[in-house]
PDB file of C-alpha atoms and ligand atoms in Angstrom:
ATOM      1  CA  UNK A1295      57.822  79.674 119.477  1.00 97.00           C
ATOM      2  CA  UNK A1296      56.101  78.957 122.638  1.00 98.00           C
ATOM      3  CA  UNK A1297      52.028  77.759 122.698  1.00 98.00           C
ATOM      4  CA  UNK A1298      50.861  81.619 123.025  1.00 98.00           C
ATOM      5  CA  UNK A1299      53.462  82.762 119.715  1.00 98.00           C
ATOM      6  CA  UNK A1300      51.774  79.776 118.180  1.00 98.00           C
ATOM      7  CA  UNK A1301      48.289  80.707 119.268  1.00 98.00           C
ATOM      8  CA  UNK A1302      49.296  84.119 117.770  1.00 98.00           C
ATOM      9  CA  UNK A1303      50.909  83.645 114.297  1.00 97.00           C
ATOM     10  CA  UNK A1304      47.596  80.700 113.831  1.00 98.00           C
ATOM     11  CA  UNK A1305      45.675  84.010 114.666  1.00 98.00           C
ATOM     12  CA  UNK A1306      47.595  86.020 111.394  1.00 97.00           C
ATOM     13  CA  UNK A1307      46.503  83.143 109.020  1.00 96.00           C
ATOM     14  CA  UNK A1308      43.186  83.145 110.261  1.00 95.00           C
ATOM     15  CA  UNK A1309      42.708  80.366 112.423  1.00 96.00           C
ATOM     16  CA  UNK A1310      41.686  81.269 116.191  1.00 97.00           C
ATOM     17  CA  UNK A1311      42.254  77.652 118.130  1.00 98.00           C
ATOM     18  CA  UNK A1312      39.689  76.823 120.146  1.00 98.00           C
ATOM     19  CA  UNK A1313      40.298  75.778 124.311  1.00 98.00           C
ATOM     20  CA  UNK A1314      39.824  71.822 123.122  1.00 98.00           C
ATOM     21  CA  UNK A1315      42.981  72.379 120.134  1.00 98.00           C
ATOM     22  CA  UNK A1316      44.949  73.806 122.297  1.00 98.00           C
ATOM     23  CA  UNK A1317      45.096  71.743 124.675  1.00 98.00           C
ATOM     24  CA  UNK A1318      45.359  68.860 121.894  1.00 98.00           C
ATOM     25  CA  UNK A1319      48.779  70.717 121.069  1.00 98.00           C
ATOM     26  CA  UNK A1320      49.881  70.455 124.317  1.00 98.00           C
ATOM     27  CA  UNK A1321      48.761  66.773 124.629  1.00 98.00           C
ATOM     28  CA  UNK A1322      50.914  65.813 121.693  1.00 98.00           C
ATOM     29  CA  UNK A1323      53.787  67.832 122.969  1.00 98.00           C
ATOM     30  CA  UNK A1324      53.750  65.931 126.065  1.00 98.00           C
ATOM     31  CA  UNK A1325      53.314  62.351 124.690  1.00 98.00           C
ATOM     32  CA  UNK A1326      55.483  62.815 121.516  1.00 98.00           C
ATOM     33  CA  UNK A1327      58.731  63.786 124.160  1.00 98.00           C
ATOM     34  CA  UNK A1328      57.705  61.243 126.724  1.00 97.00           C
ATOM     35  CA  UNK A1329      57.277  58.214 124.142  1.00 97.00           C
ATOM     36  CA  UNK A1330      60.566  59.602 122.224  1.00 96.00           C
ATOM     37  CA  UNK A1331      62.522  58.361 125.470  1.00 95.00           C
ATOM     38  CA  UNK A1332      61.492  54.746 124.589  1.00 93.00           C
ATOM     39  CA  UNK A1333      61.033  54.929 120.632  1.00 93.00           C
ATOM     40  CA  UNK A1334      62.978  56.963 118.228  1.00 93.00           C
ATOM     41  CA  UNK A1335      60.537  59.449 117.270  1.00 96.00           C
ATOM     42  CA  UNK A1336      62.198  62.525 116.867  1.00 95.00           C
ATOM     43  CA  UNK A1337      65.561  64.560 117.811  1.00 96.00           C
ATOM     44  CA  UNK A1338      62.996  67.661 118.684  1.00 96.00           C
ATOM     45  CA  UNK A1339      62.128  67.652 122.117  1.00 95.00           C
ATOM     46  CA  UNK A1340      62.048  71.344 123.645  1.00 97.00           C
ATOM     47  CA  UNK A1341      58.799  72.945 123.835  1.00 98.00           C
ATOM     48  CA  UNK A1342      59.417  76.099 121.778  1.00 97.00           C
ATOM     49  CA  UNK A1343      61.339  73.751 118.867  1.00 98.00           C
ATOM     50  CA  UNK A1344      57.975  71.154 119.170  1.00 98.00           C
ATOM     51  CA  UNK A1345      55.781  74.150 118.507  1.00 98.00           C
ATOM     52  CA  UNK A1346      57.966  75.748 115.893  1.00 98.00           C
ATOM     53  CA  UNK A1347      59.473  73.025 113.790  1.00 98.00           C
ATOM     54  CA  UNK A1348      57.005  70.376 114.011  1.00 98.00           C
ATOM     55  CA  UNK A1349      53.327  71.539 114.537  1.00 98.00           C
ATOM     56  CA  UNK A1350      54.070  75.157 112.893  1.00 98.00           C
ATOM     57  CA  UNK A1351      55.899  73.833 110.173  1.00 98.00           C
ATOM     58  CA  UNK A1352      53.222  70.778 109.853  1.00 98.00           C
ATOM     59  CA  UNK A1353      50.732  73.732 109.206  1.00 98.00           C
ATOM     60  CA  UNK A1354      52.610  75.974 106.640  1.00 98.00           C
ATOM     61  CA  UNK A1355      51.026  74.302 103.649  1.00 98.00           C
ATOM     62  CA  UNK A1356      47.354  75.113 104.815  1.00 97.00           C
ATOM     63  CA  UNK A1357      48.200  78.623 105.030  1.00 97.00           C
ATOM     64  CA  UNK A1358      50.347  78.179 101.697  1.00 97.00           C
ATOM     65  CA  UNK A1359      48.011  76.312  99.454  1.00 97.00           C
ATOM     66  CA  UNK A1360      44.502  77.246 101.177  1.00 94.00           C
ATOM     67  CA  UNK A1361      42.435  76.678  98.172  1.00 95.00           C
ATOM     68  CA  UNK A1362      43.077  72.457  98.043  1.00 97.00           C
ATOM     69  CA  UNK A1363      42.873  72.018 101.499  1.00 97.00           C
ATOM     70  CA  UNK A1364      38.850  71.747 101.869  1.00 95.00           C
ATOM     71  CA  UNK A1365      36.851  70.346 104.700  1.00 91.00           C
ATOM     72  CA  UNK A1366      35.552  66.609 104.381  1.00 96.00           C
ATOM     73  CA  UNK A1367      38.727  66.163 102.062  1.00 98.00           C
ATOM     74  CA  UNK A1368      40.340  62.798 102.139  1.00 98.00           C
ATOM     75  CA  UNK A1369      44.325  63.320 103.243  1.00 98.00           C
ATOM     76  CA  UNK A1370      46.926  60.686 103.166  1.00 98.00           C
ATOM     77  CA  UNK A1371      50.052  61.325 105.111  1.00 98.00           C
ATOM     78  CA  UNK A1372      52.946  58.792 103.304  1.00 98.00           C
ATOM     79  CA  UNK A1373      56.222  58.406 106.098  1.00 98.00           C
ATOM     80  CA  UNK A1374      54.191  60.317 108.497  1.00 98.00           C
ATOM     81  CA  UNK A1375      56.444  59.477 111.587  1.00 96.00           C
ATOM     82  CA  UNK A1376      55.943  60.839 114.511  1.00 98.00           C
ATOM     83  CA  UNK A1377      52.099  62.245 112.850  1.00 98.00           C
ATOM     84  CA  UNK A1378      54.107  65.286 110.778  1.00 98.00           C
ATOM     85  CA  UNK A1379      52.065  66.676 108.660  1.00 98.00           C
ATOM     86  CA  UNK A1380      48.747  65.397 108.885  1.00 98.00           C
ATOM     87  CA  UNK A1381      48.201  65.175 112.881  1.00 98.00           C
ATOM     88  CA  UNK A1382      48.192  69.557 113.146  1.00 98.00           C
ATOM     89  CA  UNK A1383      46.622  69.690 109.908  1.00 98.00           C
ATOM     90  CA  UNK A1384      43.621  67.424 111.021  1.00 98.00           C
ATOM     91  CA  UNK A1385      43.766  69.173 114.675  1.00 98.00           C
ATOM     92  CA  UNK A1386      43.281  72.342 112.843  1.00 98.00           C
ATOM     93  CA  UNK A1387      40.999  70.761 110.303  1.00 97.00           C
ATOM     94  CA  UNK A1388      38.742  68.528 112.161  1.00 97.00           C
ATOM     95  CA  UNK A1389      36.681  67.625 109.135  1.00 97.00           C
ATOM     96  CA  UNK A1390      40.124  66.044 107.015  1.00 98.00           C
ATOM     97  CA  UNK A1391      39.700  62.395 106.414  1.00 98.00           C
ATOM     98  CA  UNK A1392      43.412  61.383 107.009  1.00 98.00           C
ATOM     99  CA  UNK A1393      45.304  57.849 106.174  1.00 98.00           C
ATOM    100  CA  UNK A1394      48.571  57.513 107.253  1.00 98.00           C
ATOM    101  CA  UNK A1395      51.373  55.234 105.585  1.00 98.00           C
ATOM    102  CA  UNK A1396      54.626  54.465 107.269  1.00 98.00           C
ATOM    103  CA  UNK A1397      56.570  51.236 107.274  1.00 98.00           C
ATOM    104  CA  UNK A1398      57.870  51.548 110.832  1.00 96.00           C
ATOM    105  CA  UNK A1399      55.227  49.374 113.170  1.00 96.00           C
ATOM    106  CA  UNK A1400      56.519  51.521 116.410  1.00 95.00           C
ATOM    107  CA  UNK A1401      56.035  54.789 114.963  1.00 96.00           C
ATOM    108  CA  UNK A1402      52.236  53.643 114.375  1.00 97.00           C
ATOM    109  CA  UNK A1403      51.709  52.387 117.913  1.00 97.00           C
ATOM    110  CA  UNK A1404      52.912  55.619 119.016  1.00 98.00           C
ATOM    111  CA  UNK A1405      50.165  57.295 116.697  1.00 98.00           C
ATOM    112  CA  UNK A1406      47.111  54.790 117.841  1.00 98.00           C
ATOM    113  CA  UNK A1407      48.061  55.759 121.296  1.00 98.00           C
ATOM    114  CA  UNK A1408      47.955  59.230 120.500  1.00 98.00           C
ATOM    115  CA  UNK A1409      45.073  59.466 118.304  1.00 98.00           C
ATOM    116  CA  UNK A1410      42.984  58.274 121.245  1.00 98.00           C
ATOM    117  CA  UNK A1411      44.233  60.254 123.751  1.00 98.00           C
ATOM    118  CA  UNK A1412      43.699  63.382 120.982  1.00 98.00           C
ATOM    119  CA  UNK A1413      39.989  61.967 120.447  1.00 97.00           C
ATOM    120  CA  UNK A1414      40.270  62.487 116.817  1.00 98.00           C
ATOM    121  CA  UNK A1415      38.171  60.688 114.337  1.00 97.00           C
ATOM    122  CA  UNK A1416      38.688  59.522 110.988  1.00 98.00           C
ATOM    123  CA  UNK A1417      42.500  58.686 111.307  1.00 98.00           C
ATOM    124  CA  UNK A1418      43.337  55.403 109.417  1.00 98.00           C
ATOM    125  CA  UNK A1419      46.554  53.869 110.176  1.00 98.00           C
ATOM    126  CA  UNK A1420      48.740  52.151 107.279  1.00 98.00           C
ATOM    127  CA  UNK A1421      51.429  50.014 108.249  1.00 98.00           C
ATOM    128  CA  UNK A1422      53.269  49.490 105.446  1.00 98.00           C
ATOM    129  CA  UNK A1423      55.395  50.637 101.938  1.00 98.00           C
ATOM    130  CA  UNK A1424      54.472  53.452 100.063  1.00 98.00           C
ATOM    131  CA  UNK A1425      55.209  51.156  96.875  1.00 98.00           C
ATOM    132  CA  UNK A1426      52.974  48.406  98.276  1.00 98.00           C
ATOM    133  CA  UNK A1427      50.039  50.886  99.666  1.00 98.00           C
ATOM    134  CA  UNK A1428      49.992  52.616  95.927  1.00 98.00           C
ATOM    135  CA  UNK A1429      49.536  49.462  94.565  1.00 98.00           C
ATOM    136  CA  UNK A1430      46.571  47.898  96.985  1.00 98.00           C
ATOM    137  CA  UNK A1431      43.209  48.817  95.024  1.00 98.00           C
ATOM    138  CA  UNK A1432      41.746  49.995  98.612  1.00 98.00           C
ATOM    139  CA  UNK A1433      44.104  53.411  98.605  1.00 98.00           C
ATOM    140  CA  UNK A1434      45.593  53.884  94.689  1.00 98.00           C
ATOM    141  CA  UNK A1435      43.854  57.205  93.594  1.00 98.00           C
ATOM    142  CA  UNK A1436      41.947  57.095  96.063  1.00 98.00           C
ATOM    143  CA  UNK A1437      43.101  60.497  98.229  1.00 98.00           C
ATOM    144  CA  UNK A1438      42.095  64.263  97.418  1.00 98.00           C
ATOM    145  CA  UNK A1439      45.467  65.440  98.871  1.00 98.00           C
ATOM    146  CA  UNK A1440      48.848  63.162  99.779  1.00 98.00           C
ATOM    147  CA  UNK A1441      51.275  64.945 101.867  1.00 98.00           C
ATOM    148  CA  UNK A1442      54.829  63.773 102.613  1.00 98.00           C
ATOM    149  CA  UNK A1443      57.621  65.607 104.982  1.00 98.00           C
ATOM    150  CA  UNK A1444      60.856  64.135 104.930  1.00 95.00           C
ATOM    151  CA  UNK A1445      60.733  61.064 103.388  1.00 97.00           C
ATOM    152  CA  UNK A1446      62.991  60.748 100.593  1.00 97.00           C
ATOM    153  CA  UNK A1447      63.962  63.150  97.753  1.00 97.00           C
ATOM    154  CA  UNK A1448      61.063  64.795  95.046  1.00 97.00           C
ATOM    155  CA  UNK A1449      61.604  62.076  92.451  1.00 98.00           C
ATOM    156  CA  UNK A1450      61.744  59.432  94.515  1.00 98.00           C
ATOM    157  CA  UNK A1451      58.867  60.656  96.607  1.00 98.00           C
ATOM    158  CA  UNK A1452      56.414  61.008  93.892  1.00 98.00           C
ATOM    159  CA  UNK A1453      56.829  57.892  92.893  1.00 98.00           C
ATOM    160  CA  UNK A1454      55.575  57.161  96.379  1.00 98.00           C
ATOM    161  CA  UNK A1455      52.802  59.811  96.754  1.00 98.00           C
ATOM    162  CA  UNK A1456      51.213  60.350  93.144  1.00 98.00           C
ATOM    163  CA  UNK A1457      49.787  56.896  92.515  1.00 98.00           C
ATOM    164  CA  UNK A1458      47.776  57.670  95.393  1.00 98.00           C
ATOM    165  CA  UNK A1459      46.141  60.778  94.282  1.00 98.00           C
ATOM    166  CA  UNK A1460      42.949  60.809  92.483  1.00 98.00           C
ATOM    167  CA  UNK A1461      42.666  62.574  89.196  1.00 98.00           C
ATOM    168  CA  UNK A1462      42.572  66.025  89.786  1.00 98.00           C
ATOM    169  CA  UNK A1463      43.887  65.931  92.944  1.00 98.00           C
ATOM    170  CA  UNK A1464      46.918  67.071  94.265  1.00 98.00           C
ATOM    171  CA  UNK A1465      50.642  65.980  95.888  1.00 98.00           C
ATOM    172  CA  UNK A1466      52.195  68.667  98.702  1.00 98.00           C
ATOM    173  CA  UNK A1467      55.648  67.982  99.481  1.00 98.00           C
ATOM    174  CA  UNK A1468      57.403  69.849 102.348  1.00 98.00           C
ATOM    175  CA  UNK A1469      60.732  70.605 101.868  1.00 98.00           C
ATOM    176  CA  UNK A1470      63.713  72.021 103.074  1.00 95.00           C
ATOM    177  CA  UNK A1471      65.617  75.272 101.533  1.00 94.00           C
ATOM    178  CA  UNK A1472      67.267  75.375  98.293  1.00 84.00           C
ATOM    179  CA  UNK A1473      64.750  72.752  96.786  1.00 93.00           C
ATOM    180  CA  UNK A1474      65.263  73.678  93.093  1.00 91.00           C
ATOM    181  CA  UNK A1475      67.855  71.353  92.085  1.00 92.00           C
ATOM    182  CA  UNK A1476      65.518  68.156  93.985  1.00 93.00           C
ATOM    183  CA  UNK A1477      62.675  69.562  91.968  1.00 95.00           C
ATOM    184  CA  UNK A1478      64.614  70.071  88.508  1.00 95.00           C
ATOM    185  CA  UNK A1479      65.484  66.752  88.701  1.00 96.00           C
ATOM    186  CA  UNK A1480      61.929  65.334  89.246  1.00 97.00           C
ATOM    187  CA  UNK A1481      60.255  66.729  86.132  1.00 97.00           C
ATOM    188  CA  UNK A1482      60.309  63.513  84.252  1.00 97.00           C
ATOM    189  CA  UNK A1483      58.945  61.491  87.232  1.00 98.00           C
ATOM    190  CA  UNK A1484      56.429  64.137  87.413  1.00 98.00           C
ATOM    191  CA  UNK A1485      55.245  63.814  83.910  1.00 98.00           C
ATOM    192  CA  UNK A1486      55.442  60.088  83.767  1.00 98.00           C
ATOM    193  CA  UNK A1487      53.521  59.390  87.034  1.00 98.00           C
ATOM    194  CA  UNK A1488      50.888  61.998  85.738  1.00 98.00           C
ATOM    195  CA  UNK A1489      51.669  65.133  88.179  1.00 98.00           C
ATOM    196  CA  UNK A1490      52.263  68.606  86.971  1.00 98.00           C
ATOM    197  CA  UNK A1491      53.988  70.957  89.031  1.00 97.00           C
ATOM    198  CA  UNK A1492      51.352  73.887  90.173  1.00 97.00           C
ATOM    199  CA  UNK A1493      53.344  75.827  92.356  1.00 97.00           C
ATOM    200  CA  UNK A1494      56.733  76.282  94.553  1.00 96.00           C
ATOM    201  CA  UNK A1495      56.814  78.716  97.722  1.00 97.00           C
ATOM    202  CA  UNK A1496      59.549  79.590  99.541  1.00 96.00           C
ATOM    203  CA  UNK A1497      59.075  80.571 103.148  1.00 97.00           C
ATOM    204  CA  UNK A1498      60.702  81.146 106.566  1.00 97.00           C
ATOM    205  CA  UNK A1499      59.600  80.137 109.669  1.00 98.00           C
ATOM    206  CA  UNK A1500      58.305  83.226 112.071  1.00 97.00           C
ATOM    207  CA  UNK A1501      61.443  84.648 113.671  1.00 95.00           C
ATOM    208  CA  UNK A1502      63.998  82.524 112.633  1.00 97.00           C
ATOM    209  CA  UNK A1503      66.288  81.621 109.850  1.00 96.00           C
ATOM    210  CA  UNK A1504      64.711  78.450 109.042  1.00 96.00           C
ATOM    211  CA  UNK A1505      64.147  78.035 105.294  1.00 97.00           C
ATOM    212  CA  UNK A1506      61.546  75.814 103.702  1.00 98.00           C
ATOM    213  CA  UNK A1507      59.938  74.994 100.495  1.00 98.00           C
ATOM    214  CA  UNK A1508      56.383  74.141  99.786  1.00 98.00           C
ATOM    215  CA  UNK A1509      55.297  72.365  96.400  1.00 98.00           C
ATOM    216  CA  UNK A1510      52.060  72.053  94.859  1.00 98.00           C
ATOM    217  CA  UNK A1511      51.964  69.106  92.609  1.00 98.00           C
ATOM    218  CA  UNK A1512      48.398  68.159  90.838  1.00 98.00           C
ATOM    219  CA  UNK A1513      47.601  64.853  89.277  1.00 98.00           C
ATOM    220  CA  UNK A1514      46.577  65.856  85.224  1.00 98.00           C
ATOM    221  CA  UNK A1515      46.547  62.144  84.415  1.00 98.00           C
ATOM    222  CA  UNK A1516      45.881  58.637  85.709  1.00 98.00           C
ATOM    223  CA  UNK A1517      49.608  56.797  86.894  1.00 98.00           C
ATOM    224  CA  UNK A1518      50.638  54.053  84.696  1.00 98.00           C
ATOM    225  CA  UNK A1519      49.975  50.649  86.567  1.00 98.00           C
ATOM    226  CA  UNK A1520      53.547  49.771  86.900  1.00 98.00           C
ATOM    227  CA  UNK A1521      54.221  52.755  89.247  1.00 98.00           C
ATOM    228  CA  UNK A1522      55.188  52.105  91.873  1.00 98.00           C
ATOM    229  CA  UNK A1523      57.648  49.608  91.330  1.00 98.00           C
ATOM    230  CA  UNK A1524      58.639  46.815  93.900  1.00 98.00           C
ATOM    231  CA  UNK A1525      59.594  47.911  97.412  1.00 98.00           C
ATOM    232  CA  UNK A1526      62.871  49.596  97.022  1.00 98.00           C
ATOM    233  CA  UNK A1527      62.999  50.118  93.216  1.00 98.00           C
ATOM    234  CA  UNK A1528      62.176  53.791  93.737  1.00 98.00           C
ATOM    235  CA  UNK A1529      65.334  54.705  95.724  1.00 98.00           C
ATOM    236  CA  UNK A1530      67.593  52.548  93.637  1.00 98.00           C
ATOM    237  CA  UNK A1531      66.814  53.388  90.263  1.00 98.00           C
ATOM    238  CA  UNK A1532      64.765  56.799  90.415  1.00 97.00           C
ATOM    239  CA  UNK A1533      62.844  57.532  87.244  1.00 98.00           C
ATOM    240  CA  UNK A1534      65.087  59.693  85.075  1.00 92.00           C
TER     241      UNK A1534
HETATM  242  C1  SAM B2238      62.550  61.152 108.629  1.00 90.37           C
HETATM  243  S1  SAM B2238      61.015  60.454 109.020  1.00 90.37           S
HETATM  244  C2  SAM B2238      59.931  61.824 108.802  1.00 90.37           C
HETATM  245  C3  SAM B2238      58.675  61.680 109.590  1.00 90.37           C
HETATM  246  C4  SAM B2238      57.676  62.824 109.459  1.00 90.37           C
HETATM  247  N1  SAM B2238      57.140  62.919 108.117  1.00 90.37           N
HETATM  248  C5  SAM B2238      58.296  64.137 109.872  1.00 90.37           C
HETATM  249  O1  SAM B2238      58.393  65.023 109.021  1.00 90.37           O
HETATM  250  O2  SAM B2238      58.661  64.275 111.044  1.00 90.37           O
HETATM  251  C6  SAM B2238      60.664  59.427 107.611  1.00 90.37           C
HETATM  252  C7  SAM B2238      59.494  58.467 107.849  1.00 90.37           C
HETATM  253  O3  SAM B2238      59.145  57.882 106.605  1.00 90.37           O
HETATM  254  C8  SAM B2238      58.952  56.493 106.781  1.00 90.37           C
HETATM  255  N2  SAM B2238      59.253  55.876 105.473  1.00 90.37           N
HETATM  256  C9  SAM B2238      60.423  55.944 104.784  1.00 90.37           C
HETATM  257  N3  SAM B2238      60.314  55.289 103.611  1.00 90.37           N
HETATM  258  C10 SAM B2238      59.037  54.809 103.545  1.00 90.37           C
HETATM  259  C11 SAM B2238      58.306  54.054 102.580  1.00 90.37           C
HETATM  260  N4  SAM B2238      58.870  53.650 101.438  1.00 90.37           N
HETATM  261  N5  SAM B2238      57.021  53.761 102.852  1.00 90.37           N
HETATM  262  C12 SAM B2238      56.433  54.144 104.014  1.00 90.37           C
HETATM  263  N6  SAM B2238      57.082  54.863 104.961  1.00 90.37           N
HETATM  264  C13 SAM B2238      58.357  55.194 104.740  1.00 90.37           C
HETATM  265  C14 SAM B2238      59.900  56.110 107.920  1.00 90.37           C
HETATM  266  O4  SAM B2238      59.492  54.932 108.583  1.00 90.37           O
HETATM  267  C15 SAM B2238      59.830  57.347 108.809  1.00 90.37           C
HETATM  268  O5  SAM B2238      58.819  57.235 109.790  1.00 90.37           O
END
């Protein structure tokens, strides 16, 4: 998908990008490959792949779930990498009031850098565990929406994500194909960290074989305080 196919399938959810978002695309096209030859940011680097896999893909869950992503919102981003989802979501959606997480101190100097040159607002940058953030009174149910893209698997991520929605607000994870089993197996972390599973959508990426999954997780009750557990606990010993 090269910028004008992006420009174009934006156009058939609705969204007609503006001269100044475009060119923030490109901008983050250009920095993300050029930084990636000094820091490990992502194995992506060709233009049409950039557009397709990383800033369309970023995007699928606004056109997906467009009812909980409302301007003003308050969006946290947990692993967020190289900026995936929450950088195109907040390009597209100016008004989002985005936090990213991630434990990896490079990744985030990458994203300060590129937040300036971007001249976004309202980006706050976490450096730091998921288990730890969810746990800090500043950002525990704090967030309308917490995203998370390729993190770790569905039990194991909501543990990370849910203690940081509020109460009625909702978890989007963004996932591969053939999700089912991940998300059959997450049910009881669901229910014990207070999430309820809303909705599942599978989709393909425009003109390609490229299989996701899209989930729609909403927080029905407050998460117990001893979720989540220390650093690491998660991934060992996921909630069963
Ligand atoms: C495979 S990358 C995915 C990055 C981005 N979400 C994407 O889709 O391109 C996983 C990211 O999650 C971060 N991460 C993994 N476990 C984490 C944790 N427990 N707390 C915070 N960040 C974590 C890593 O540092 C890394 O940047």
């Amino acid at each position: 998908m090269n910028p004008e196919q992006f420009d174009q399938e934006l156009k058939k959810h609705n969204f007609e990008l503006t001269q100044e978002q475009k060119e923030q695309f490109k901008i983050y096209f250009t920095k993300l490959v050029t930084a990636n030859e000094h820091v490990n940011l992502t194995r992506i680097t060709e233009e049409e792949d950039v557009y397709l896999k990383h800033f369309f893909d970023s995007l699928t869950p606004l056109f997906t779930f467009k009812k909980v992503f409302v301007e003003g919102a308050t969006l946290c981003d947990v692993g967020a990498g190289a900026g995936f989802p929450s950088i195109p979501l907040k390009i597209l959606m100016p008004g989002l009031k985005v936090t990213i997480v991630d434990s990896l101190a490079k990744r985030l100097t990458f994203l300060k850098d590129l937040i300036a040159k971007l001249n976004l607002s309202d980006v706050n940058l976490v450096h730091g565990r998921a288990e730890d953030v969810g746990q800090n009174k500043l950002y525990r149910e704090k967030f309308d929406l917490v995203t998370a893209r390729a993190v770790a698997n569905m039990t194991v991520l909501s543990e990370y994500c849910l203690p940081l929605v509020k109460k009625d607000g909702y978890f989007v994870a963004l996932k591969g194909p053939k999700a089912e089993d991940e998300l059959e197996n997450s049910k009881k972390a669901l229910q014990v960290l207070g999430g309820k599973l809303i909705d599942e959508e599978e989709l393909t990426l425009p003109d390609t074989n490229e299989e996701r999954t899209l989930v729609l997780v909403k927080k029905v009750k407050l998460t117990p305080k001893k979720y989540p557990r220390q650093a690491g606990t998660p991934r060992r010993k996921p909630i069963k």
